[in-house]
Short mmCIF file of C-alpha atoms in Angstrom, two decimals:
data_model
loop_
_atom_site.label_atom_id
_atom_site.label_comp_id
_atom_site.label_asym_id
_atom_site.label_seq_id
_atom_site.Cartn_x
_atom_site.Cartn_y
_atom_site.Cartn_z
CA UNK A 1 28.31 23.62 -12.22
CA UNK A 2 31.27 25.86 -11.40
CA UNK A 3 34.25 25.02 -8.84
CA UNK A 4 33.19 24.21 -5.63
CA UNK A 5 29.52 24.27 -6.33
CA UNK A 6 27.89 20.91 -5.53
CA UNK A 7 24.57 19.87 -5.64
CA UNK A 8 23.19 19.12 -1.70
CA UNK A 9 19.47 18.58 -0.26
CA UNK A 10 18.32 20.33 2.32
CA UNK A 11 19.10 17.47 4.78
CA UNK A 12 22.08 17.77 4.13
CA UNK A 13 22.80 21.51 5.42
CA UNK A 14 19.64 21.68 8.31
CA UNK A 15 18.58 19.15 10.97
CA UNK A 16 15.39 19.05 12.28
CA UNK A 17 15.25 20.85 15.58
CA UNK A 18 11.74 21.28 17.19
CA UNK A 19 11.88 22.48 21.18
CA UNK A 20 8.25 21.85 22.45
CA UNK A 21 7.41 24.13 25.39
CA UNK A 22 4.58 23.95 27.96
CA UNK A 23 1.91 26.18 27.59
CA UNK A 24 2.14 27.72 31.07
CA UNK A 25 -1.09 28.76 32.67
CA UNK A 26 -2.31 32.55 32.47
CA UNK A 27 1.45 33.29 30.96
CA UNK A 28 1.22 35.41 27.44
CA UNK A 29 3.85 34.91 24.94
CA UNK A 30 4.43 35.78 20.91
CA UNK A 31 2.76 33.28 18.54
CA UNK A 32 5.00 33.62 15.40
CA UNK A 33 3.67 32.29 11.61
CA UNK A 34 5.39 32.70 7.88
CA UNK A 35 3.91 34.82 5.30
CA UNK A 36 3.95 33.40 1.86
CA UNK A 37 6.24 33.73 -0.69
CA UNK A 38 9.60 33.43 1.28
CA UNK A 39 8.23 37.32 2.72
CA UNK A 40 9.38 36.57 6.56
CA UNK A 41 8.13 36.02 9.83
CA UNK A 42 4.84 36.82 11.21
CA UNK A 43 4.89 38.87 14.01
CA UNK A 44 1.39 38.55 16.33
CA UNK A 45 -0.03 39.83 19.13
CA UNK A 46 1.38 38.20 22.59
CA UNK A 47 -1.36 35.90 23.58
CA UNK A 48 -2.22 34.04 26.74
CA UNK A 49 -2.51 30.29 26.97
CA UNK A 50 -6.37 30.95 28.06
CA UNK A 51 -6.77 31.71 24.30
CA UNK A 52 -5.28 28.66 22.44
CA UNK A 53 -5.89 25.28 22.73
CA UNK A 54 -2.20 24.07 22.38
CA UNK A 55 -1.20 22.55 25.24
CA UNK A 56 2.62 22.63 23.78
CA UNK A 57 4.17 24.89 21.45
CA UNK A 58 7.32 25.17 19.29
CA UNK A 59 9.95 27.13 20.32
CA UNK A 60 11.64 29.63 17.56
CA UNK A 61 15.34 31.15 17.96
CA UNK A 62 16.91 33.26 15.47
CA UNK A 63 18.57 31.83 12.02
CA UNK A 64 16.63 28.67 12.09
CA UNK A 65 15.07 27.48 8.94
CA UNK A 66 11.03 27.73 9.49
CA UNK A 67 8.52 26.74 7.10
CA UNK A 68 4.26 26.17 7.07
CA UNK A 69 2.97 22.38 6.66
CA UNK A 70 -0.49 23.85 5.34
CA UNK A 71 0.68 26.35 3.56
CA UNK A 72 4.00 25.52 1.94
CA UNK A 73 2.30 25.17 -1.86
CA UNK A 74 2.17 29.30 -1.09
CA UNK A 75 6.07 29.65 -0.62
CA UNK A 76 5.71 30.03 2.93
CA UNK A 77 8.92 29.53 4.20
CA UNK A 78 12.28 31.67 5.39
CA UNK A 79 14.44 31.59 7.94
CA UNK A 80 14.42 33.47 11.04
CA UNK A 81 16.35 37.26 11.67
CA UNK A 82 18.98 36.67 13.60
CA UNK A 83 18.05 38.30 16.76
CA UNK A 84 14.47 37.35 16.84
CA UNK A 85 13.10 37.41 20.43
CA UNK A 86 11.94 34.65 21.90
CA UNK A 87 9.24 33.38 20.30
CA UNK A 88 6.76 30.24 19.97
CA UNK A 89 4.81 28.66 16.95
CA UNK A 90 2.44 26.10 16.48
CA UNK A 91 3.32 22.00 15.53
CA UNK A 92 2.32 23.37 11.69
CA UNK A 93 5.64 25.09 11.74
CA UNK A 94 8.67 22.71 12.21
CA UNK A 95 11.94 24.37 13.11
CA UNK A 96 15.32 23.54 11.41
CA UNK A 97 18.75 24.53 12.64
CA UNK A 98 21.30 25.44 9.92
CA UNK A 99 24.57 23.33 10.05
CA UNK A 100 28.16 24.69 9.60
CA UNK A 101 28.13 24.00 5.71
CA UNK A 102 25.48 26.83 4.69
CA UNK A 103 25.13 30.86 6.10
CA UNK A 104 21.44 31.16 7.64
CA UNK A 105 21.56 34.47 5.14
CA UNK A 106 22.31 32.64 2.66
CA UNK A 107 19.28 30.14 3.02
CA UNK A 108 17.16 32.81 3.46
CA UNK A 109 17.47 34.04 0.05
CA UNK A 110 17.06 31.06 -1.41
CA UNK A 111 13.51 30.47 0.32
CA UNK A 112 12.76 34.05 -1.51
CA UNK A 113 13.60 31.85 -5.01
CA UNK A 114 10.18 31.24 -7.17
CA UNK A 115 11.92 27.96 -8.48
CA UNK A 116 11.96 26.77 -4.44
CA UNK A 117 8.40 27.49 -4.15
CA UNK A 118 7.32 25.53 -7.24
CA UNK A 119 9.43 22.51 -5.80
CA UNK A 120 6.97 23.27 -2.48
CA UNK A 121 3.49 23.61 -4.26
CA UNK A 122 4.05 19.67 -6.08
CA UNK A 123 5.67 18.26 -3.44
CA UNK A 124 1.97 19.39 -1.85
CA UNK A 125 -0.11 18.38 -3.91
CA UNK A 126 -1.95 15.39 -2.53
CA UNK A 127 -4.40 12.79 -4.41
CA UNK A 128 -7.05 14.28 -6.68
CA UNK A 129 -4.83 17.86 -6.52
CA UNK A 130 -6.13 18.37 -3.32
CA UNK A 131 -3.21 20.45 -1.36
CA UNK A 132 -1.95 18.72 1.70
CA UNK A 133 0.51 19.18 4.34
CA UNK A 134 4.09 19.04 3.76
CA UNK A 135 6.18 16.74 5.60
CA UNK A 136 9.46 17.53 6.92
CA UNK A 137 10.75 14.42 5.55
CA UNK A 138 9.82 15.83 1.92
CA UNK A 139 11.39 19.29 2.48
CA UNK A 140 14.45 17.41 4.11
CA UNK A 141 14.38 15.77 -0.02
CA UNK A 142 14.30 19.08 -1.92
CA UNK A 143 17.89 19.84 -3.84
CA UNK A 144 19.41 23.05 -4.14
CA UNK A 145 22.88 24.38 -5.25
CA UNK A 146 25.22 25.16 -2.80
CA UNK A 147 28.65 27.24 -3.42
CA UNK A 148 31.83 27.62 -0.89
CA UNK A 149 30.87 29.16 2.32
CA UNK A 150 33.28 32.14 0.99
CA UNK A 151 31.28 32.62 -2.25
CA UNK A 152 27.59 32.40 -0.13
CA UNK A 153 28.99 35.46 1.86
CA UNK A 154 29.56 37.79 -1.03
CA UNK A 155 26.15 36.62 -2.86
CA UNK A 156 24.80 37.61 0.92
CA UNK A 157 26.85 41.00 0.97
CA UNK A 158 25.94 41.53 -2.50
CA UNK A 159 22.17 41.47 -1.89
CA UNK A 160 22.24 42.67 1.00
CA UNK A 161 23.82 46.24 -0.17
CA UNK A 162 20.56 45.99 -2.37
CA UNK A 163 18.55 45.16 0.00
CA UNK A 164 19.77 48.10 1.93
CA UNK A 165 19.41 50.93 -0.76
CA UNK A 166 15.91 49.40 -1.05
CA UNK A 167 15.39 50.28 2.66
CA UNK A 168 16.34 53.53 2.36
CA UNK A 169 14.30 54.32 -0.80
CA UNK A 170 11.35 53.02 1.41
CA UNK A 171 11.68 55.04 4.49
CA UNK A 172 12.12 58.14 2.46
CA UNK A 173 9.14 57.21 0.70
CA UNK A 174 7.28 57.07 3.89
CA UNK A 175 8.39 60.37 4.66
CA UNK A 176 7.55 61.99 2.09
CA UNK A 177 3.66 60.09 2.07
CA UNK A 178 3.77 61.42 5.51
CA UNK A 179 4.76 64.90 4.40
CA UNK A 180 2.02 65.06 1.32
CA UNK A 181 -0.86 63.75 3.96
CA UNK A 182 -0.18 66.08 6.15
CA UNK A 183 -0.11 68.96 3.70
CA UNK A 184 -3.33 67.68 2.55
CA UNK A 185 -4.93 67.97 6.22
CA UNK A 186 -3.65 71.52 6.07
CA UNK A 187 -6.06 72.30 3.28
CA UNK A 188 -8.54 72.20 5.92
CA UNK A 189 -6.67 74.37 8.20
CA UNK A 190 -6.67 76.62 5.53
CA UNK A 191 -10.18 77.59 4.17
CA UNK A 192 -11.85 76.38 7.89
CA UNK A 193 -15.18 76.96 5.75
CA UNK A 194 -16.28 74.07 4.44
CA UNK A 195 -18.72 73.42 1.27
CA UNK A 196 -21.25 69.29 0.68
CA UNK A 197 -18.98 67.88 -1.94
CA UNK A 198 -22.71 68.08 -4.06
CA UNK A 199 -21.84 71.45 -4.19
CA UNK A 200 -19.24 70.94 -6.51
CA UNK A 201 -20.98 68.45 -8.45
CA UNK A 202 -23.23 70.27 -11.94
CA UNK A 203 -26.82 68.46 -11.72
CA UNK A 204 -26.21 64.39 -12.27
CA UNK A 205 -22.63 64.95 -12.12
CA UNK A 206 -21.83 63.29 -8.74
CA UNK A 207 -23.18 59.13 -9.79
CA UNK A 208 -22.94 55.96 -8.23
CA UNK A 209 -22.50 52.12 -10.31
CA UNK A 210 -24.88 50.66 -12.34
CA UNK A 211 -27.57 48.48 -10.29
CA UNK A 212 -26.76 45.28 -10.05
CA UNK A 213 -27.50 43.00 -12.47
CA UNK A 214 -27.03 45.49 -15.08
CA UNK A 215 -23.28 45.00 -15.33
CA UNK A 216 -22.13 41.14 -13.82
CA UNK A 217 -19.20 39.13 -14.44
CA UNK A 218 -20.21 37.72 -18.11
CA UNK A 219 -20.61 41.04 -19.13
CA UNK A 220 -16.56 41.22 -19.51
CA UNK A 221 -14.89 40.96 -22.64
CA UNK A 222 -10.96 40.52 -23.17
CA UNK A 223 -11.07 44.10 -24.52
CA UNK A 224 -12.89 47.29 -25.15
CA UNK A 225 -13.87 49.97 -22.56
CA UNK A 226 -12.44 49.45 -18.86
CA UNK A 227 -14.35 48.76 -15.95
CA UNK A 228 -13.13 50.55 -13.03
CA UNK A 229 -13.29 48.29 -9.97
CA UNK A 230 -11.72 48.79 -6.58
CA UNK A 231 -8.19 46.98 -7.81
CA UNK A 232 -8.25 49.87 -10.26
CA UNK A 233 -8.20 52.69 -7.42
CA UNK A 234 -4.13 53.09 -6.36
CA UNK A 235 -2.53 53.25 -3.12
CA UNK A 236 0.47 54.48 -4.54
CA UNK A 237 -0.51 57.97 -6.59
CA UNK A 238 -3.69 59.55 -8.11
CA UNK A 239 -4.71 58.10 -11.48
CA UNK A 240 -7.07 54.89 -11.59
CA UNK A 241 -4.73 52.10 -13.10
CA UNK A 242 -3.36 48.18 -12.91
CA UNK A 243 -5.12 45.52 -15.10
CA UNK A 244 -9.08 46.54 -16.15
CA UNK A 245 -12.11 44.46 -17.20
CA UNK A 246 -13.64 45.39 -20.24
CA UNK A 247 -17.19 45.30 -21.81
CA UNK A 248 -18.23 46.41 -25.16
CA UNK A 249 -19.00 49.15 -26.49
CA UNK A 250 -22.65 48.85 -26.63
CA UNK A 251 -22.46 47.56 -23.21
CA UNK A 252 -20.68 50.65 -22.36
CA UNK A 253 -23.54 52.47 -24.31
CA UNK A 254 -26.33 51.10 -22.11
CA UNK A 255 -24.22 52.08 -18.92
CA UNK A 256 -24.04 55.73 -19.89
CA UNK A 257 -25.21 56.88 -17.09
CA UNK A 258 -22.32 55.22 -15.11
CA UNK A 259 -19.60 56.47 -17.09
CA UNK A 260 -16.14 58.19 -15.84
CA UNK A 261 -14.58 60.38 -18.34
CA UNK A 262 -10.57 61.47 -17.73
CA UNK A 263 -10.12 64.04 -15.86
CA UNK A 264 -13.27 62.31 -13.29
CA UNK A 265 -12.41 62.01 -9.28
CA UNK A 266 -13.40 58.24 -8.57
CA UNK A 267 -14.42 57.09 -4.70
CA UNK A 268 -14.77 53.73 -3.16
CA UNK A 269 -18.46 53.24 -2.26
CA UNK A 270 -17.99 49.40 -0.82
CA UNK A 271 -14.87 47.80 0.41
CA UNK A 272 -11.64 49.86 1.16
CA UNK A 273 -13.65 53.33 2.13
CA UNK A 274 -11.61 56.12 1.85
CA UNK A 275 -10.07 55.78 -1.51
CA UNK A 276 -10.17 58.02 -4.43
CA UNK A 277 -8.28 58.54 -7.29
CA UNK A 278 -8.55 60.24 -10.82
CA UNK A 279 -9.23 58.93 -14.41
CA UNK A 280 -6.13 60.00 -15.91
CA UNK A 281 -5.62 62.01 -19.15
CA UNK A 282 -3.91 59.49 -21.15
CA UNK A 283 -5.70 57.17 -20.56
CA UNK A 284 -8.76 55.29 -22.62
CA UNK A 285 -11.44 57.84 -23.67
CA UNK A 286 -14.38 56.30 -21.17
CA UNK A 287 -14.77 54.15 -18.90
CA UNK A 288 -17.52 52.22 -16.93
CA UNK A 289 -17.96 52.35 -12.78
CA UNK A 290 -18.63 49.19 -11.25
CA UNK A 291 -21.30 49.01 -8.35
CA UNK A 292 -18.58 49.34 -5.59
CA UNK A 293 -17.45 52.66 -7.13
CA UNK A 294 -18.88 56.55 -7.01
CA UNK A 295 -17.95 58.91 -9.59
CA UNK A 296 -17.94 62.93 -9.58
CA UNK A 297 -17.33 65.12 -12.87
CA UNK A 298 -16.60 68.90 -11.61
CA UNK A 299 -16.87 71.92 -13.47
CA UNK A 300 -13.07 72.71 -14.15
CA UNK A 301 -14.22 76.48 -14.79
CA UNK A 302 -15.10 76.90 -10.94
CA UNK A 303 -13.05 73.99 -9.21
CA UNK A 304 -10.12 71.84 -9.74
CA UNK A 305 -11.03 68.18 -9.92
CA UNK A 306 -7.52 67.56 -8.28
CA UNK A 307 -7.94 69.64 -5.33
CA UNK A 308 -10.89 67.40 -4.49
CA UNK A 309 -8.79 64.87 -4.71
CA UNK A 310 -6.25 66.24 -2.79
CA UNK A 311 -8.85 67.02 -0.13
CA UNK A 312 -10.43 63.44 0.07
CA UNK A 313 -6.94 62.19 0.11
CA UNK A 314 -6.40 64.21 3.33
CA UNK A 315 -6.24 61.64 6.92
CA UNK A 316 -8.76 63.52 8.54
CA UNK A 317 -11.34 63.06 5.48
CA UNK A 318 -10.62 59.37 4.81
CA UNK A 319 -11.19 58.98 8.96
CA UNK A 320 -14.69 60.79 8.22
CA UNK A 321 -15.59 58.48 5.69
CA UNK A 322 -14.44 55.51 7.32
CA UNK A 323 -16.67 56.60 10.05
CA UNK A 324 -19.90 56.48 7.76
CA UNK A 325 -19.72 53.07 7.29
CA UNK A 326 -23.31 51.54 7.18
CA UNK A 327 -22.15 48.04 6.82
CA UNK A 328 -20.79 45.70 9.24
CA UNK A 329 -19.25 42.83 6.56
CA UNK A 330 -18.49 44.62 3.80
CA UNK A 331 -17.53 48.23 4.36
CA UNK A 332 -20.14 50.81 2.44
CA UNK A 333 -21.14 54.05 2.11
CA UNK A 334 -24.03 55.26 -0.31
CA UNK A 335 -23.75 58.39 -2.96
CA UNK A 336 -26.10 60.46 -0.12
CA UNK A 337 -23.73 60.45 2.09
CA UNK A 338 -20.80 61.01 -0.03
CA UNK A 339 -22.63 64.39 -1.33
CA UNK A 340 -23.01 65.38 2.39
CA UNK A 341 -19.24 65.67 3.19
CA UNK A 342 -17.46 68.90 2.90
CA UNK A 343 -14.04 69.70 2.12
CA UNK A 344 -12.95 73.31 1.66
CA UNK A 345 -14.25 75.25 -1.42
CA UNK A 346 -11.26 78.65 -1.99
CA UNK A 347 -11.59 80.46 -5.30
CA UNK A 348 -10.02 78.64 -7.93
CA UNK A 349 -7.01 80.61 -7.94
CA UNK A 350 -6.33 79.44 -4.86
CA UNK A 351 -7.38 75.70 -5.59
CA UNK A 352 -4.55 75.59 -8.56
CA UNK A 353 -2.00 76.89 -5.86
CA UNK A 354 -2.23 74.43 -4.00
CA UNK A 355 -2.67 71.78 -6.21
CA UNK A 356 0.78 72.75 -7.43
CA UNK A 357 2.30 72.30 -4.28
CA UNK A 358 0.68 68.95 -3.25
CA UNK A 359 1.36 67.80 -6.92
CA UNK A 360 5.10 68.52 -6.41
CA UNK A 361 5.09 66.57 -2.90
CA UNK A 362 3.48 63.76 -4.86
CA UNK A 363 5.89 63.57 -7.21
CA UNK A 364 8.52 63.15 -5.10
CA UNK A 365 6.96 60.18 -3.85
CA UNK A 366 6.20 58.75 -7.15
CA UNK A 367 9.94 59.30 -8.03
CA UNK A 368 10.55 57.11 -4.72
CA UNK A 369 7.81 54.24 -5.74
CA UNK A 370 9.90 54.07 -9.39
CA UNK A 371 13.81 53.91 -7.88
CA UNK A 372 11.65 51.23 -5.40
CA UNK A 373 10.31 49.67 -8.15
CA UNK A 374 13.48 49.59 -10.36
CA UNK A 375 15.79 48.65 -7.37
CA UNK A 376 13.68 45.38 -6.02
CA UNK A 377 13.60 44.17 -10.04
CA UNK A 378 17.16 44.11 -9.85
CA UNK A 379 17.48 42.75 -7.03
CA UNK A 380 15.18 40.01 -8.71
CA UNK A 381 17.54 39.65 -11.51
CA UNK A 382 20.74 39.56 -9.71
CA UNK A 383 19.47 37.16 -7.30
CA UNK A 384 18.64 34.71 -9.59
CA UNK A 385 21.77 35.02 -11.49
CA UNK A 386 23.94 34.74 -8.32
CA UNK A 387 21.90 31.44 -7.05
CA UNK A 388 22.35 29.55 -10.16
CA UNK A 389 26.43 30.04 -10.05
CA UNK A 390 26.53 31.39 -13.47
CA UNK A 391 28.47 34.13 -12.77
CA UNK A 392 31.61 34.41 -10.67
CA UNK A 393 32.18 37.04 -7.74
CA UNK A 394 35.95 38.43 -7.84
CA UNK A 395 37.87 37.56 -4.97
CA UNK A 396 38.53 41.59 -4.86
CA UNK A 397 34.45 42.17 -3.77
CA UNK A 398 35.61 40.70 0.01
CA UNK A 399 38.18 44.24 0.53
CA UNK A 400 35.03 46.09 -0.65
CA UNK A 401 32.86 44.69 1.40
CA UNK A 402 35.37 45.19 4.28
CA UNK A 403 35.72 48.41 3.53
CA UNK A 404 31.76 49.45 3.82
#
């Protein structure tokens, strides 16, 4: 361990500091949790003390350590922003108060450290592997290195100028989501006249999943033709992706009439309604739809099977569909109904226009998702390098950071 690292637990940089509060009568105040994975505070709803049956809760400031007893073996612990409003929190979430020897920044990164989170999930591990709460005591017993107040500030500037690119990546990201939906609700605004997506479909082109017992869990194999299931359907462009399920072949071969080939616009028929995406090009040369999946194969001579994309993509359709929900539980709509919506039909001409133009707005954002992407696994990397005092930070960084 370097110069002026030393080796301290976390009783020895935080004390214990729990402020219980009355639950006043008819008063409403924020309830406040931690997401897993060192990911922050949970922010709730203001509720009234009608609708708990605390009679006390915790108090939370800013820059106090804060951690989950039930669910500490899922990382969930950080420490507070520093101007966080008054808030309150169940007994399950003990409060800790940083002493002068560690930067409440600094402690919050190292609650975002995977090592720190395996230390969490043993110590919680109760008889028989059952999980159980986790003391404060025991977290008060965990180790973790601990470098010169000095050094903790550049790691923390360091990051943080990360952290901060990151930010900005993301907000222009949401722009330009917000740009490309709103382009895509213009298609409508367009061509007002609007055709059944049947229309578009040649006979026994527009199909649902196989029935179910025809395709169940022990029908996937470690490889051979995907399964497209509703993990497969991304949030963040227009192809059909992630990790698949396979089956065999000859599986495959009795599910022919459930088949997606690339080029194939795939909708959500149970679950997240409103989704679609496209089999892409490059990808495997057929796959299978699962029962919670709908699949339509256009003629590419009259339409383009990416401006129906584009069109089911649009706010105002995915509000429509949302709409048709038949289920209460689980979220559904059936292949009937899909066929009945309509989404504007221009000559094809037209249809490759603007294909182009929404294609170009979603590129831009995929660009965005990548320098995301690329920026938050470096921020990974250096993290974990600058935690485990391997490498040093010049003196020199503090002008720099001064000068920011």
């Amino acid at each position: 361990m370097r110069d002026g690292w030393r080796q301290v637990a976390f009783g020895d940089i935080v004390d214990l500091d729990v402020v219980r509060v009355p639950v006043a009568a008819g008063r409403a105040f924020p309830v406040v949790g931690v997401l897993g994975f060192g990911r922050g505070i949970l922010r709730r709803e203001p509720v009234t003390a009608a609708s708990t049956s605390y009679r006390e809760l915790n108090l939370v400031r800013g820059s106090q350590l804060i951690y989950s007893k039930l669910k500490a073996f899922e990382g969930a612990i950080t420490v507070t922003p520093d101007q966080l409003p008054e808030s309150f929190a169940s007994s399950e979430f003990p409060t800790f108060t940083c002493r002068d020897a560690v930067l409440p920044d600094y402690l919050r990164l190292v609650t975002q450290q995977t090592e720190l989170w395996s230390d969490l999930a043993s110590l919680s591990k109760g008889l028989g592997g059952r999980r159980e709460r986790l003391s404060p005591r025991d977290l008060l017993g965990l180790r973790l290195s601990l470098p010169p107040l000095a050094e903790q500030r550049r790691i923390v500037d360091l990051i943080g100028a990360l952290d901060d690119a990151i930010g900005a990546a993301t907000r222009a990201l949401a722009r330009a989501q917000d740009l490309r939906r709103s382009a895509a609700d213009q298609l409508y605004e367009r061509w007002p006249h609007l055709v059944a997506l049947r229309e578009f479909a040649p006979p026994r082109d527009l199909i649902g999943g196989p029935f179910g017992s025809s395709l169940v869990s022990a029908d996937y194999v470690s490889d051979g033709v995907p399964v497209i299931r509703g993990t497969n359907m991304s949030a963040d462009g227009p192809w059909v992706g992630g990790d698949f399920v396979y089956v065999t072949p000859a599986k495959a071969d009795q599910l022919s009439r459930n088949q997606a080939m690339p080029g194939d616009v795939i909708f959500t028929q149970r679950g997240t309604l409103g989704q679609v995406s496209l089999v892409p090009i490059t990808g495997a040369e057929r796959y299978v739809v699962s029962q919670s999946q709908m699949r339509l194969r256009v003629d590419e001579g009259r339409d383009s099977a990416k401006f129906v994309y584009h069109a089911f993509s649009a706010p105002r359709m995915v509000r429509e569909i949302q709409s048709r929900n038949t289920a209460t539980a689980n979220p559904h709509i059936n292949l009937g109904l899909l066929g009945q919506l309509e989404i504007p039909r221009p000559p094809l001409a037209d249809q490759l226009e603007a294909v182009a133009l929404l294609d170009a707005a979603e590129s831009v954002a995929g660009g965005l998702r990548d320098s995301i992407r690329d920026l938050s696994k470096a921020r990974g990397n250096l993290l974990n390098a600058l935690l485990s005092g391997e490498h040093v930070i010049p003196e020199s960084y503090d002008e720099l950071f001064e000068a920011v």
